[in-house]
mmCIF file of N, CA and C in Angstrom:
data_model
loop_
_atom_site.group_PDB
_atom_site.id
_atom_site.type_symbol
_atom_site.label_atom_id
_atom_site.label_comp_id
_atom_site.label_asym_id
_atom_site.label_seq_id
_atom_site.Cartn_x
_atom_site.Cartn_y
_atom_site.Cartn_z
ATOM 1 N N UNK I 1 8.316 -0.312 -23.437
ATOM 2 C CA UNK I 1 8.319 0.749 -22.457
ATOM 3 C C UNK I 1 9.471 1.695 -22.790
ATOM 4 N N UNK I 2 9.275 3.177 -23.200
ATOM 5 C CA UNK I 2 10.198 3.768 -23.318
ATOM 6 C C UNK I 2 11.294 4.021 -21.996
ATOM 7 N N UNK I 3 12.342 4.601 -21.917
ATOM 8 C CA UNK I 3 13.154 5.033 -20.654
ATOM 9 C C UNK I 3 12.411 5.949 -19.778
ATOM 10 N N UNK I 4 11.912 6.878 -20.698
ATOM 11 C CA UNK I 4 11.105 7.567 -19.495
ATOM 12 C C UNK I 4 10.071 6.697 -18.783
ATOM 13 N N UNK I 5 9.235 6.011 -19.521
ATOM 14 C CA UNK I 5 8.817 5.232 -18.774
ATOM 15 C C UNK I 5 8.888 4.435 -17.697
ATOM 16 N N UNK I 6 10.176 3.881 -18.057
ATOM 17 C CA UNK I 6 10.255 2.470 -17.375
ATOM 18 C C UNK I 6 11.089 3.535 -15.613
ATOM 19 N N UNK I 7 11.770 4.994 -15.962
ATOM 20 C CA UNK I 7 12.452 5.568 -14.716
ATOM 21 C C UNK I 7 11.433 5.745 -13.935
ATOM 22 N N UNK I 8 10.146 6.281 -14.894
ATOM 23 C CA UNK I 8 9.013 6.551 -13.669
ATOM 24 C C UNK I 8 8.500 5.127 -13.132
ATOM 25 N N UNK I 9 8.361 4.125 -13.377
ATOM 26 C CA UNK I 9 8.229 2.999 -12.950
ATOM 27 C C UNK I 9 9.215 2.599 -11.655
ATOM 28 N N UNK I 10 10.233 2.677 -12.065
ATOM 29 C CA UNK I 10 11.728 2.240 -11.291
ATOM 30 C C UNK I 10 11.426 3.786 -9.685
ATOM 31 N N UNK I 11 10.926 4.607 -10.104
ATOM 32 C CA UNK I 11 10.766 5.868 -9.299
ATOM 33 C C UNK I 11 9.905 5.411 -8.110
ATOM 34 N N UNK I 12 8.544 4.942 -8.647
ATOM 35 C CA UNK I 12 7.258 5.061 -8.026
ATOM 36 C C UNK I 12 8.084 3.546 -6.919
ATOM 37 N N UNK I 13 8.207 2.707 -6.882
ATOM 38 C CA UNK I 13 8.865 1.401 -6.557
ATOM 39 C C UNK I 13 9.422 2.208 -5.719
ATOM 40 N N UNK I 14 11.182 2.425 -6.188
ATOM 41 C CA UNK I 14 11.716 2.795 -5.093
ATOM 42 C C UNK I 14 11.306 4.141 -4.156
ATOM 43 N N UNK I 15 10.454 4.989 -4.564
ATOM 44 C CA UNK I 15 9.928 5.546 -3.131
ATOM 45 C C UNK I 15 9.232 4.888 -2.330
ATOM 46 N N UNK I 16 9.058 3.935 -2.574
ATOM 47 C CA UNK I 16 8.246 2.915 -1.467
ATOM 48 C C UNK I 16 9.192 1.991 -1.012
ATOM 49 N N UNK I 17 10.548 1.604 -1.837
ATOM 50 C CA UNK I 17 11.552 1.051 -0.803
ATOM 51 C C UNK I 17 11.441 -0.264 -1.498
ATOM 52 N N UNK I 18 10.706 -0.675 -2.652
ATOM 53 C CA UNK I 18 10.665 -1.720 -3.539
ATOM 54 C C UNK I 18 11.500 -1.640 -4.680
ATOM 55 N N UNK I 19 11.949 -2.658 -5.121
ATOM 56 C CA UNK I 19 13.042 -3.120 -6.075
ATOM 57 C C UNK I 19 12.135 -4.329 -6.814
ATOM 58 N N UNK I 20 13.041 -4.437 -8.093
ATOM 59 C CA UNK I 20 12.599 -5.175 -9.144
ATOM 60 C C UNK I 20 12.712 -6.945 -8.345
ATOM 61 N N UNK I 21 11.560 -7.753 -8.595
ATOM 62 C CA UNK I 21 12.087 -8.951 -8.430
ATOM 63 C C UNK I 21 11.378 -9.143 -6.382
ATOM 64 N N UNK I 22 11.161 -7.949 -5.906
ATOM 65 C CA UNK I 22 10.395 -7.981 -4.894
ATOM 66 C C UNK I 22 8.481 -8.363 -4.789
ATOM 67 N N UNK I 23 8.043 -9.121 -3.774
ATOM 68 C CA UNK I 23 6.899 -9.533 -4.313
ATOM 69 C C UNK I 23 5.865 -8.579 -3.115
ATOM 70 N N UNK I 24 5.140 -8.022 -3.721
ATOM 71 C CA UNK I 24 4.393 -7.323 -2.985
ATOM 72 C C UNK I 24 2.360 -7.734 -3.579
ATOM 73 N N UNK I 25 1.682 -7.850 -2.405
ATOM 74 C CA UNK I 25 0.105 -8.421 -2.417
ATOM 75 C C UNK I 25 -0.674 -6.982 -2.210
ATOM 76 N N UNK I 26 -1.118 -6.751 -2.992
ATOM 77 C CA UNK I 26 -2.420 -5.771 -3.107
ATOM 78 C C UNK I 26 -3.870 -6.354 -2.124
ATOM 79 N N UNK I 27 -4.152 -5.167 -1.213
ATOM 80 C CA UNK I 27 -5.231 -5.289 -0.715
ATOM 81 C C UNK I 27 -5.949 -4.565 -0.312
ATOM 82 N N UNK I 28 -7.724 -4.633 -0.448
ATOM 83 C CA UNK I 28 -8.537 -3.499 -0.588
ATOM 84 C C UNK I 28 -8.513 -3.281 -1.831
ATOM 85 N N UNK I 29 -8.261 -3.622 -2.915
ATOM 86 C CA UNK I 29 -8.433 -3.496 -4.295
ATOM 87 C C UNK I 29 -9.903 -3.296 -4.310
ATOM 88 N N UNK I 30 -9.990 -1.764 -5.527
ATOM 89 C CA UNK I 30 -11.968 -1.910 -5.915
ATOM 90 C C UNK I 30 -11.684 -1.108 -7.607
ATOM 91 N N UNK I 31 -12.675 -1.931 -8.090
ATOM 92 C CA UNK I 31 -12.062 -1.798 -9.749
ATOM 93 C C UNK I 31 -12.623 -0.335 -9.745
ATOM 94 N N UNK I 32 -13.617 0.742 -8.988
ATOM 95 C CA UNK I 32 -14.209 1.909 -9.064
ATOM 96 C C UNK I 32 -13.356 3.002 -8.532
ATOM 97 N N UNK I 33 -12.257 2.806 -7.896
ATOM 98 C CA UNK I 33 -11.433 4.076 -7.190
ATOM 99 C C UNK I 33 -10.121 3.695 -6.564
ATOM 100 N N UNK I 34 -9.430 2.891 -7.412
ATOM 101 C CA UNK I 34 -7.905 2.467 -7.189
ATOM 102 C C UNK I 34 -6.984 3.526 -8.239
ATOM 103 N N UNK I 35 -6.077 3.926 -8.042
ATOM 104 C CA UNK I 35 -5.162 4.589 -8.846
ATOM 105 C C UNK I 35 -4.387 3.685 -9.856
ATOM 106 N N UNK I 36 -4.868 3.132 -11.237
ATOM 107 C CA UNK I 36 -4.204 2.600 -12.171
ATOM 108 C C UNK I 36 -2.661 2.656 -12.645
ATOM 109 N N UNK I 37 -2.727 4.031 -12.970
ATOM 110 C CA UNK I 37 -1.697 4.667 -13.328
ATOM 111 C C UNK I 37 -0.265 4.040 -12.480
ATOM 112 N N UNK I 38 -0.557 4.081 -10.839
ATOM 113 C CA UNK I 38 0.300 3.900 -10.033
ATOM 114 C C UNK I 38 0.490 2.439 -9.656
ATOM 115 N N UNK I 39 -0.519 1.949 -9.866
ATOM 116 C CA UNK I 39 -0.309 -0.074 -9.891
ATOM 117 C C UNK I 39 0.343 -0.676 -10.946
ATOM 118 N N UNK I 40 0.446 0.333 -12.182
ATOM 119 C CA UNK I 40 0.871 -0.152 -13.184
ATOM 120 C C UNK I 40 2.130 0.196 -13.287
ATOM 121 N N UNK I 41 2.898 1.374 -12.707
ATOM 122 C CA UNK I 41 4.475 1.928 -12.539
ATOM 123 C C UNK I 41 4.942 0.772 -11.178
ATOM 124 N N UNK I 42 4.323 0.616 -10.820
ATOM 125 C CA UNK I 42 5.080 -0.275 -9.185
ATOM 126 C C UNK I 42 4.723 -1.440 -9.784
ATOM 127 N N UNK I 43 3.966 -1.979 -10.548
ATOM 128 C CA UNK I 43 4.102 -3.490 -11.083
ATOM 129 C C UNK I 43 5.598 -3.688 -11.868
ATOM 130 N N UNK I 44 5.369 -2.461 -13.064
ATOM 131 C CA UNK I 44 6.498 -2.330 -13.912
ATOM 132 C C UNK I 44 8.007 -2.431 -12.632
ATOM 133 N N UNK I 45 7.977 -1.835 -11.663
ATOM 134 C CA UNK I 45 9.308 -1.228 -10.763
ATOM 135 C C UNK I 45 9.553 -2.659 -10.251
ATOM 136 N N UNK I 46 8.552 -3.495 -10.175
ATOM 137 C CA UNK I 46 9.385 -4.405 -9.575
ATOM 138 C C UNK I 46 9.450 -5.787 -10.471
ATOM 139 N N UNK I 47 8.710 -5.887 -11.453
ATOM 140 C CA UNK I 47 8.589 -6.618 -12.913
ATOM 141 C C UNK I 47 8.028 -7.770 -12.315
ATOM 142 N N UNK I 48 6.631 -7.699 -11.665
ATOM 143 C CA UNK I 48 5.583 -8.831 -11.949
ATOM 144 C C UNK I 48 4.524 -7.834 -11.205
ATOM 145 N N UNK I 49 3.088 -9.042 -11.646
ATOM 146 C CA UNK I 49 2.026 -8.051 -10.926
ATOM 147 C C UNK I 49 1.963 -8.217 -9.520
ATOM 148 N N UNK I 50 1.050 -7.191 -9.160
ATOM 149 C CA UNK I 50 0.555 -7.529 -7.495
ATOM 150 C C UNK I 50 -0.008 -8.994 -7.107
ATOM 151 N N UNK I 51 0.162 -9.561 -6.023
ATOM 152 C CA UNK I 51 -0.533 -10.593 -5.711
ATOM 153 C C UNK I 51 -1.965 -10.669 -4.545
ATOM 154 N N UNK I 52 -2.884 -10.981 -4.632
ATOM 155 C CA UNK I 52 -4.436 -10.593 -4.423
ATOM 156 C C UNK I 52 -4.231 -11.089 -3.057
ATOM 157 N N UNK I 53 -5.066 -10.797 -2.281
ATOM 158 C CA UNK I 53 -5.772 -11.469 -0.964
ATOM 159 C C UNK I 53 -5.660 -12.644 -0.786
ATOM 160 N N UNK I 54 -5.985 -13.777 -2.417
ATOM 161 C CA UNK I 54 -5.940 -15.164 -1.868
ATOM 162 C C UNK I 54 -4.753 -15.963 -2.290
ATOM 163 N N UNK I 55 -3.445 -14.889 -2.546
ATOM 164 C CA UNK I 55 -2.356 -15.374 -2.700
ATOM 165 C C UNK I 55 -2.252 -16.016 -1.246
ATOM 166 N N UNK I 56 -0.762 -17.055 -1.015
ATOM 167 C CA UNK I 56 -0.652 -17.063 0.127
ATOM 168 C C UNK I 56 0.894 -16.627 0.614
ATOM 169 N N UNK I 57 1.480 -16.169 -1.012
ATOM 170 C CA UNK I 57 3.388 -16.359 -0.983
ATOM 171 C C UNK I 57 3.621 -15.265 0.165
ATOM 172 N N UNK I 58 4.755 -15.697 0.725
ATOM 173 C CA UNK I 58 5.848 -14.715 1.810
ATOM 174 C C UNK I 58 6.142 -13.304 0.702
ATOM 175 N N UNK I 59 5.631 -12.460 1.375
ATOM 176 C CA UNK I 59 5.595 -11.153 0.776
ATOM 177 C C UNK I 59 6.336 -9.992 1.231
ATOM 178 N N UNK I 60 7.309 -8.887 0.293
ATOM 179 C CA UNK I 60 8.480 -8.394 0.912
ATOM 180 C C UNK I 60 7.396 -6.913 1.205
ATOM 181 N N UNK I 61 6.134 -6.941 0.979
ATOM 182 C CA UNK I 61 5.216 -5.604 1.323
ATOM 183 C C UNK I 61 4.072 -5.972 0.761
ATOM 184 N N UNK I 62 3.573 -4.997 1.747
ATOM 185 C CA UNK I 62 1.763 -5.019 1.425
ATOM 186 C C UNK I 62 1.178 -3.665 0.870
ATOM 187 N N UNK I 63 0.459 -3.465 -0.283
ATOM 188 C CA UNK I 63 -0.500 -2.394 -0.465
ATOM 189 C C UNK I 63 -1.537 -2.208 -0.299
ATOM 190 N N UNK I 64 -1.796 -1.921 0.844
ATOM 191 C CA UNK I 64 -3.599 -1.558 1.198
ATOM 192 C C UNK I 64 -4.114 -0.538 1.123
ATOM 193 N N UNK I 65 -5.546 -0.544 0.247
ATOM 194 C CA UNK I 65 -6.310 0.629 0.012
ATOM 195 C C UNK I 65 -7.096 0.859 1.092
ATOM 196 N N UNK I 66 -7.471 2.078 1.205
ATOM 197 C CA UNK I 66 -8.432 1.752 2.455
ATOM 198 C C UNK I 66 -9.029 3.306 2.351
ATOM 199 N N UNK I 67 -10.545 3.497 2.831
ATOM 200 C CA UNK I 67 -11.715 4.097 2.238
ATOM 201 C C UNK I 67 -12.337 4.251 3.973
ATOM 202 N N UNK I 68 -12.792 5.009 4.327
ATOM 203 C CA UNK I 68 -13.640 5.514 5.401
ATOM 204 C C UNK I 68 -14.520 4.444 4.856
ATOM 205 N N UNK I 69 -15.106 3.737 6.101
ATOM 206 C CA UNK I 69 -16.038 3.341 5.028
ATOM 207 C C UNK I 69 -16.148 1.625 5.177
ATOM 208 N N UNK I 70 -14.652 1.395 4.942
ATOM 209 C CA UNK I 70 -14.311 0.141 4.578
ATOM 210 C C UNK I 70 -14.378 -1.130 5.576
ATOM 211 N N UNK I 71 -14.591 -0.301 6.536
ATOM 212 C CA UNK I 71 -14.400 -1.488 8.244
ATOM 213 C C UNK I 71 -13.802 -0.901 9.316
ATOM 214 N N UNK I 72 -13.150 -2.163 9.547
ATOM 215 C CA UNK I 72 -12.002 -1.800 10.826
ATOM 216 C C UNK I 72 -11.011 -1.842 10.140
ATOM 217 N N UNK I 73 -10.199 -0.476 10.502
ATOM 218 C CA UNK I 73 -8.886 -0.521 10.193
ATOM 219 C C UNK I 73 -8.136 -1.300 10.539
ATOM 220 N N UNK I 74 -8.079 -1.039 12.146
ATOM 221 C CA UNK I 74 -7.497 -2.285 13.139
ATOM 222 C C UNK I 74 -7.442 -3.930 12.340
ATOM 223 N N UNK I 75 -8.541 -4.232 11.925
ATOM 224 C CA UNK I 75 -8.326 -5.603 11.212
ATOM 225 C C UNK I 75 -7.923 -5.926 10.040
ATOM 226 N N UNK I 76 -7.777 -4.923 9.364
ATOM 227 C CA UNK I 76 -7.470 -4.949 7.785
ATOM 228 C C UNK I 76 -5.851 -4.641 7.938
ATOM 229 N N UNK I 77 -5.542 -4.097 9.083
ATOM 230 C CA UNK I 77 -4.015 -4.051 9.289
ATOM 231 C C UNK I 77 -3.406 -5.676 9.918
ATOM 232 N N UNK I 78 -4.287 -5.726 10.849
ATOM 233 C CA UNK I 78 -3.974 -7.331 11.368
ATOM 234 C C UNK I 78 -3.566 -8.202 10.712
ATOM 235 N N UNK I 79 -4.669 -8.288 9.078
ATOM 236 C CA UNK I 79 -4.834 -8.831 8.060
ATOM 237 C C UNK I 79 -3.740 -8.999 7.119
ATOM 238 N N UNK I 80 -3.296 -7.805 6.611
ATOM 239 C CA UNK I 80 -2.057 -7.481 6.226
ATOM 240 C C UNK I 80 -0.516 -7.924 6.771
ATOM 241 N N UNK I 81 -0.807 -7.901 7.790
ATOM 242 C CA UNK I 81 0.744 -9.133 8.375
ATOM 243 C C UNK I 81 0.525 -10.388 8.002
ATOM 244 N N UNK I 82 -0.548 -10.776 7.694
ATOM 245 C CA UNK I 82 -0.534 -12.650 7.685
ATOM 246 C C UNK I 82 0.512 -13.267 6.666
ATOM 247 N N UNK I 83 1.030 -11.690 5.353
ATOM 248 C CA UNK I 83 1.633 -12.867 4.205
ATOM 249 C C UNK I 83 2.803 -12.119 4.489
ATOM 250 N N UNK I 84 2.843 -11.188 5.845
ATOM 251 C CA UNK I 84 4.279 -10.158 5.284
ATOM 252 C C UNK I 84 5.401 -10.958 5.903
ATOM 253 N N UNK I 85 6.497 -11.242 5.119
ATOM 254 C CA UNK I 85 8.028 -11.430 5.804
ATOM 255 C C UNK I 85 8.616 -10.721 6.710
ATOM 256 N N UNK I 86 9.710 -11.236 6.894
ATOM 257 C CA UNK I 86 10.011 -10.192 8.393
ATOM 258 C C UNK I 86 10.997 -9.240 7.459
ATOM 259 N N UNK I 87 11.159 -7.896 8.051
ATOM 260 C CA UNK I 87 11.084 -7.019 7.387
ATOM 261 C C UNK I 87 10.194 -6.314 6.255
ATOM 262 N N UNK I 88 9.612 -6.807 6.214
ATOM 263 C CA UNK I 88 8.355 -6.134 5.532
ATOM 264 C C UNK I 88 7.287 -5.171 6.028
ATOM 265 N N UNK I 89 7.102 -4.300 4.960
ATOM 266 C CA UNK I 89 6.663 -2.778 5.051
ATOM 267 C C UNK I 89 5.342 -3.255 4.439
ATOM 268 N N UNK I 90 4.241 -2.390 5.256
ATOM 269 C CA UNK I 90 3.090 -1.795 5.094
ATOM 270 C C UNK I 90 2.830 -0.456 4.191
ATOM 271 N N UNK I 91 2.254 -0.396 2.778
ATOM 272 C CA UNK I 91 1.878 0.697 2.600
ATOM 273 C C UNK I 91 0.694 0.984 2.466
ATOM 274 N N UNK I 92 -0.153 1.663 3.414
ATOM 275 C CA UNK I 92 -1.571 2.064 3.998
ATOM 276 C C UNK I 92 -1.573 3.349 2.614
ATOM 277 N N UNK I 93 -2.784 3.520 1.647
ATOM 278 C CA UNK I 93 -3.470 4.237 0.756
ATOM 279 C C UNK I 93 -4.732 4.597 1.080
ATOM 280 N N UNK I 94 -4.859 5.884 1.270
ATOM 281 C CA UNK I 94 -5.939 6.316 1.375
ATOM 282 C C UNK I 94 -6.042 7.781 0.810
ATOM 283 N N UNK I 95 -7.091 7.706 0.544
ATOM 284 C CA UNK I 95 -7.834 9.178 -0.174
ATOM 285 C C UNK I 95 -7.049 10.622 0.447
ATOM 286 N N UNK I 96 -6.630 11.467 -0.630
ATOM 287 C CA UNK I 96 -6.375 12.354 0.038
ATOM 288 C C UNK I 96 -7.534 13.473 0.793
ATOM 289 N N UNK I 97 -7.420 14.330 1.459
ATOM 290 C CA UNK I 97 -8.262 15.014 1.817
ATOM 291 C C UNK I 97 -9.145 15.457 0.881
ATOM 292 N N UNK I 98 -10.197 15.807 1.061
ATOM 293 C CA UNK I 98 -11.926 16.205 0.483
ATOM 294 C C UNK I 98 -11.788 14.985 -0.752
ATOM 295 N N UNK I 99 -11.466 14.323 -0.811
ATOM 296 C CA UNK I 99 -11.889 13.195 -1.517
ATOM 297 C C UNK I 99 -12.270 12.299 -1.107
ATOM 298 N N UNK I 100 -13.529 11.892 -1.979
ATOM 299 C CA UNK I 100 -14.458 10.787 -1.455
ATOM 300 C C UNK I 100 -13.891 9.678 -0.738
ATOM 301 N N UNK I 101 -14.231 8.883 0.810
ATOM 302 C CA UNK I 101 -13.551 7.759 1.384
ATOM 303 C C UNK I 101 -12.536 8.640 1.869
ATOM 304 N N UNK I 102 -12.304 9.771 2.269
ATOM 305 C CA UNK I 102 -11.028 10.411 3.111
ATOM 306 C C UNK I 102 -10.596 9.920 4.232
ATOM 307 N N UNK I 103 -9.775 9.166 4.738
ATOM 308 C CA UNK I 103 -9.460 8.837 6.311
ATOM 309 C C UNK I 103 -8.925 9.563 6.891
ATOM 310 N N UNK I 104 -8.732 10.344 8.253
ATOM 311 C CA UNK I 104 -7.890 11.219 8.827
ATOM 312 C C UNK I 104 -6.933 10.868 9.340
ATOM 313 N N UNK I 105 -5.532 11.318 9.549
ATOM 314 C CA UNK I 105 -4.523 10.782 9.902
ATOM 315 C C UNK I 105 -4.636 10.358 10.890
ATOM 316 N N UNK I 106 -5.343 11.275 11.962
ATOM 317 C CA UNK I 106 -5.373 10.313 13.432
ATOM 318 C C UNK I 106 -6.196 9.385 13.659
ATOM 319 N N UNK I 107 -7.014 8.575 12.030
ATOM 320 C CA UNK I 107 -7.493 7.530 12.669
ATOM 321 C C UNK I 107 -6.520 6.327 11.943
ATOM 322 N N UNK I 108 -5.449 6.846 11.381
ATOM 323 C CA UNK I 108 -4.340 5.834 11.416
ATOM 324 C C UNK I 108 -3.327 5.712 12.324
ATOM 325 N N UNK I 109 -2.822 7.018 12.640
ATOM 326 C CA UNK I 109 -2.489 6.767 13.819
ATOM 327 C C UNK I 109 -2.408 5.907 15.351
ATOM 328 N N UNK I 110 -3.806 6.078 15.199
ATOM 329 C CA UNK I 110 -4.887 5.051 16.478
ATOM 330 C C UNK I 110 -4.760 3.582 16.602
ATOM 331 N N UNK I 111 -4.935 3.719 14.837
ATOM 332 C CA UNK I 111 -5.125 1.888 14.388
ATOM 333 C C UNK I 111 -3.502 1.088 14.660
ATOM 334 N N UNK I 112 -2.784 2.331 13.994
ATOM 335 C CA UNK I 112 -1.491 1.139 13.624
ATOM 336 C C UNK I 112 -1.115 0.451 14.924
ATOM 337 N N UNK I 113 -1.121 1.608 16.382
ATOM 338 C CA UNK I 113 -0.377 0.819 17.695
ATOM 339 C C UNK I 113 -1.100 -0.451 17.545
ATOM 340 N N UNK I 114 -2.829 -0.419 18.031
ATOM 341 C CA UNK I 114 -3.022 -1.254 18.312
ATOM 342 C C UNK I 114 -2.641 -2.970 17.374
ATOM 343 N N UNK I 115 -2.764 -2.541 15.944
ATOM 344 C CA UNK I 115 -2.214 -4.005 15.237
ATOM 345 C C UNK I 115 -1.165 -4.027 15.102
ATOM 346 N N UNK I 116 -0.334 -3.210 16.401
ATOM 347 C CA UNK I 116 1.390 -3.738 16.271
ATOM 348 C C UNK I 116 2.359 -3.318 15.090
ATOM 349 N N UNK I 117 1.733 -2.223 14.449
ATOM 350 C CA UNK I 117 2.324 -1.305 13.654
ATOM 351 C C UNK I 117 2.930 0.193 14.654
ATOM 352 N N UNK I 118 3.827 0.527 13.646
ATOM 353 C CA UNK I 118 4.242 1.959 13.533
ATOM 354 C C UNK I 118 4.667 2.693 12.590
ATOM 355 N N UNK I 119 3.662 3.943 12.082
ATOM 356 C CA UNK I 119 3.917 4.872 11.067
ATOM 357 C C UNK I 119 5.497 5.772 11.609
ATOM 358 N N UNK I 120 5.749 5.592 10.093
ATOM 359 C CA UNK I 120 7.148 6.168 9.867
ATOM 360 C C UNK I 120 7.622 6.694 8.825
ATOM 361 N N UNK I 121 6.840 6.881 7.516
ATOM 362 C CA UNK I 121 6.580 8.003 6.667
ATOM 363 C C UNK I 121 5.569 8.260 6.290
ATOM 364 N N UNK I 122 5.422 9.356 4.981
ATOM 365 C CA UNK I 122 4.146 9.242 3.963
ATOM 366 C C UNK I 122 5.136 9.664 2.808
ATOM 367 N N UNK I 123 4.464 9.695 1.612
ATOM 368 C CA UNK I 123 4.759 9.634 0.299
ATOM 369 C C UNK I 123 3.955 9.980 -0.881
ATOM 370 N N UNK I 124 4.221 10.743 -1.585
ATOM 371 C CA UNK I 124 3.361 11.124 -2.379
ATOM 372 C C UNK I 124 3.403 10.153 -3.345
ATOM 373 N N UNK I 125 2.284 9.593 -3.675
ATOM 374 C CA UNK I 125 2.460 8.496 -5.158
ATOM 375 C C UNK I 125 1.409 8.853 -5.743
ATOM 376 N N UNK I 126 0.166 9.419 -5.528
ATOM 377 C CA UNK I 126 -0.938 9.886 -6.565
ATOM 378 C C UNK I 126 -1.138 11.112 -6.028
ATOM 379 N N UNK I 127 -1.878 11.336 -6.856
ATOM 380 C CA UNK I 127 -2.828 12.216 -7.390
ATOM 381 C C UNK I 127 -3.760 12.529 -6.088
ATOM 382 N N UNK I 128 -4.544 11.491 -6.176
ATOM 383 C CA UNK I 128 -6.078 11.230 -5.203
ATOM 384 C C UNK I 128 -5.365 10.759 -3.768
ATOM 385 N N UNK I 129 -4.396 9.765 -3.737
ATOM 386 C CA UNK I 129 -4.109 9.175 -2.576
ATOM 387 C C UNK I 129 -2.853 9.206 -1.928
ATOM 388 N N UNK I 130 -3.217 9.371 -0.470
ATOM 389 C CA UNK I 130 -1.691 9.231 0.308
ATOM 390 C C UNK I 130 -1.340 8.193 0.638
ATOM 391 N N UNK I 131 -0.049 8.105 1.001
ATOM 392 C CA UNK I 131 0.577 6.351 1.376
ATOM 393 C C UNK I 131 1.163 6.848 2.816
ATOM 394 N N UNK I 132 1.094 6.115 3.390
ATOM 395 C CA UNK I 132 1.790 5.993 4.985
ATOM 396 C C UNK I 132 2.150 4.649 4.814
ATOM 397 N N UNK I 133 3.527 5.004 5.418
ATOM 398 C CA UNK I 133 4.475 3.337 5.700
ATOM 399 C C UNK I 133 4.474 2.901 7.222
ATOM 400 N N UNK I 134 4.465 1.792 7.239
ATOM 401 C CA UNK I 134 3.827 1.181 8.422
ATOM 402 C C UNK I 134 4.814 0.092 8.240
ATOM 403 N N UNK I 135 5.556 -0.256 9.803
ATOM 404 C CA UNK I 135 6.046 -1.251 10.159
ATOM 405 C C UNK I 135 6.072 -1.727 11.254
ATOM 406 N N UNK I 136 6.428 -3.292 11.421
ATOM 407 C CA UNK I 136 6.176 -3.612 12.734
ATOM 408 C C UNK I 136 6.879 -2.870 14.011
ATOM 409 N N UNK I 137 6.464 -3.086 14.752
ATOM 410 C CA UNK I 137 7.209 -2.062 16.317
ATOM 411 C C UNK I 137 8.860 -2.345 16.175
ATOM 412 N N UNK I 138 8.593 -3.788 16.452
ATOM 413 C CA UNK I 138 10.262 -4.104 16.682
ATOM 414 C C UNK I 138 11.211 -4.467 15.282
ATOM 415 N N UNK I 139 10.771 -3.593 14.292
ATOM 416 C CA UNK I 139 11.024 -3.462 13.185
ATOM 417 C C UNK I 139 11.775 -2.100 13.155
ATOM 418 N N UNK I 140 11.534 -0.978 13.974
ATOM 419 C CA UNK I 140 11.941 0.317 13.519
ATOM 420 C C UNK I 140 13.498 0.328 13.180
#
C-alpha cells in the first residue's frame, strides 16, 4: 500500500471515528450495490476485515447498508445493537438522492427514535452513498 494510500484509508476510518485495531460488523451487505472502494479504505483504516451478520464478537461500530426497499428500518436498527458495545456508533448508508434504493432523511429520522437511536451527523464517504451516525440516546 503506498502512503497515499494507506492516508486515504487512515482518512475514510477516522471520519467515521474508527481507528486501527477497532472491530466493526458490516450489515445489509449485497455483492450488486455496496461501495467497494470504501469497504476496502475502512478495512485498511482499521487493519482487519468487516465482520458479517453471523459474527457474534462485541463490536466498537456497525455499518449498515440500507436500500428503500429493504424492510423495516426500525428492525434492522434494533438489529444492529445486538453486537454493539457500549459506546458504539451506528453508521446508517444509504443511497444518495436519485439513486436507485434512495431513503429520505425523514424516514431515518422517524426510525432512529423509535429503536432508541439518535442521529448526530452525516459524512461524506462515497460517491453513491450517505452515512448518518447514529447513537444510542443515553449515549449523546
Amino acid at each position: 500500500m503506498s502512503e497515499a494510500e494507506a492516508a486515504t484509508a487512515v482518512n475514510v476510518a477516522g471520519k467515521l471515528g474508527f481507528k486501527n485495531g477497532d472491530l466493526l460488523q458490516e450489515l445489509g451487505y449485497d455483492d450488486d450495490d455496496v461501495d467497494f472502494d470504501f469497504r476496502e479504505n475502512l478495512e485498511d483504516g482499521i487493519g482487519s476485515e468487516l465482520l458479517t451478520e453471523d459474527d457474534q464478537d462485541v463490536v466498537d461500530g456497525v455499518i449498515l447498508w440500507w436500500r428503500s426497499g429493504d424492510g423495516d428500518l426500525v428492525d434492522a436498527l434494533v438489529d444492529a445493537l445486538t453486537s454493539l458495545g457500549a459506546g458504539g456508533v451506528v453508521w446508517l448508508l444509504t443511497p444518495k438522492s436519485g439513486r436507485p434504493g434512495y431513503v429520505a432523511p425523514a424516514d431515518v429520522q422517524e426510525a432512529a427514535p423509535t429503536a432508541g437511536l439518535h442521529s448526530t451527523s452525516s459524512a461524506g464517504v462515497s460517491k453513491e452513498w450517505a452515512a448518518t451516525r447514529l447513537v444510542s440516546r443515553r449515549k449523546q
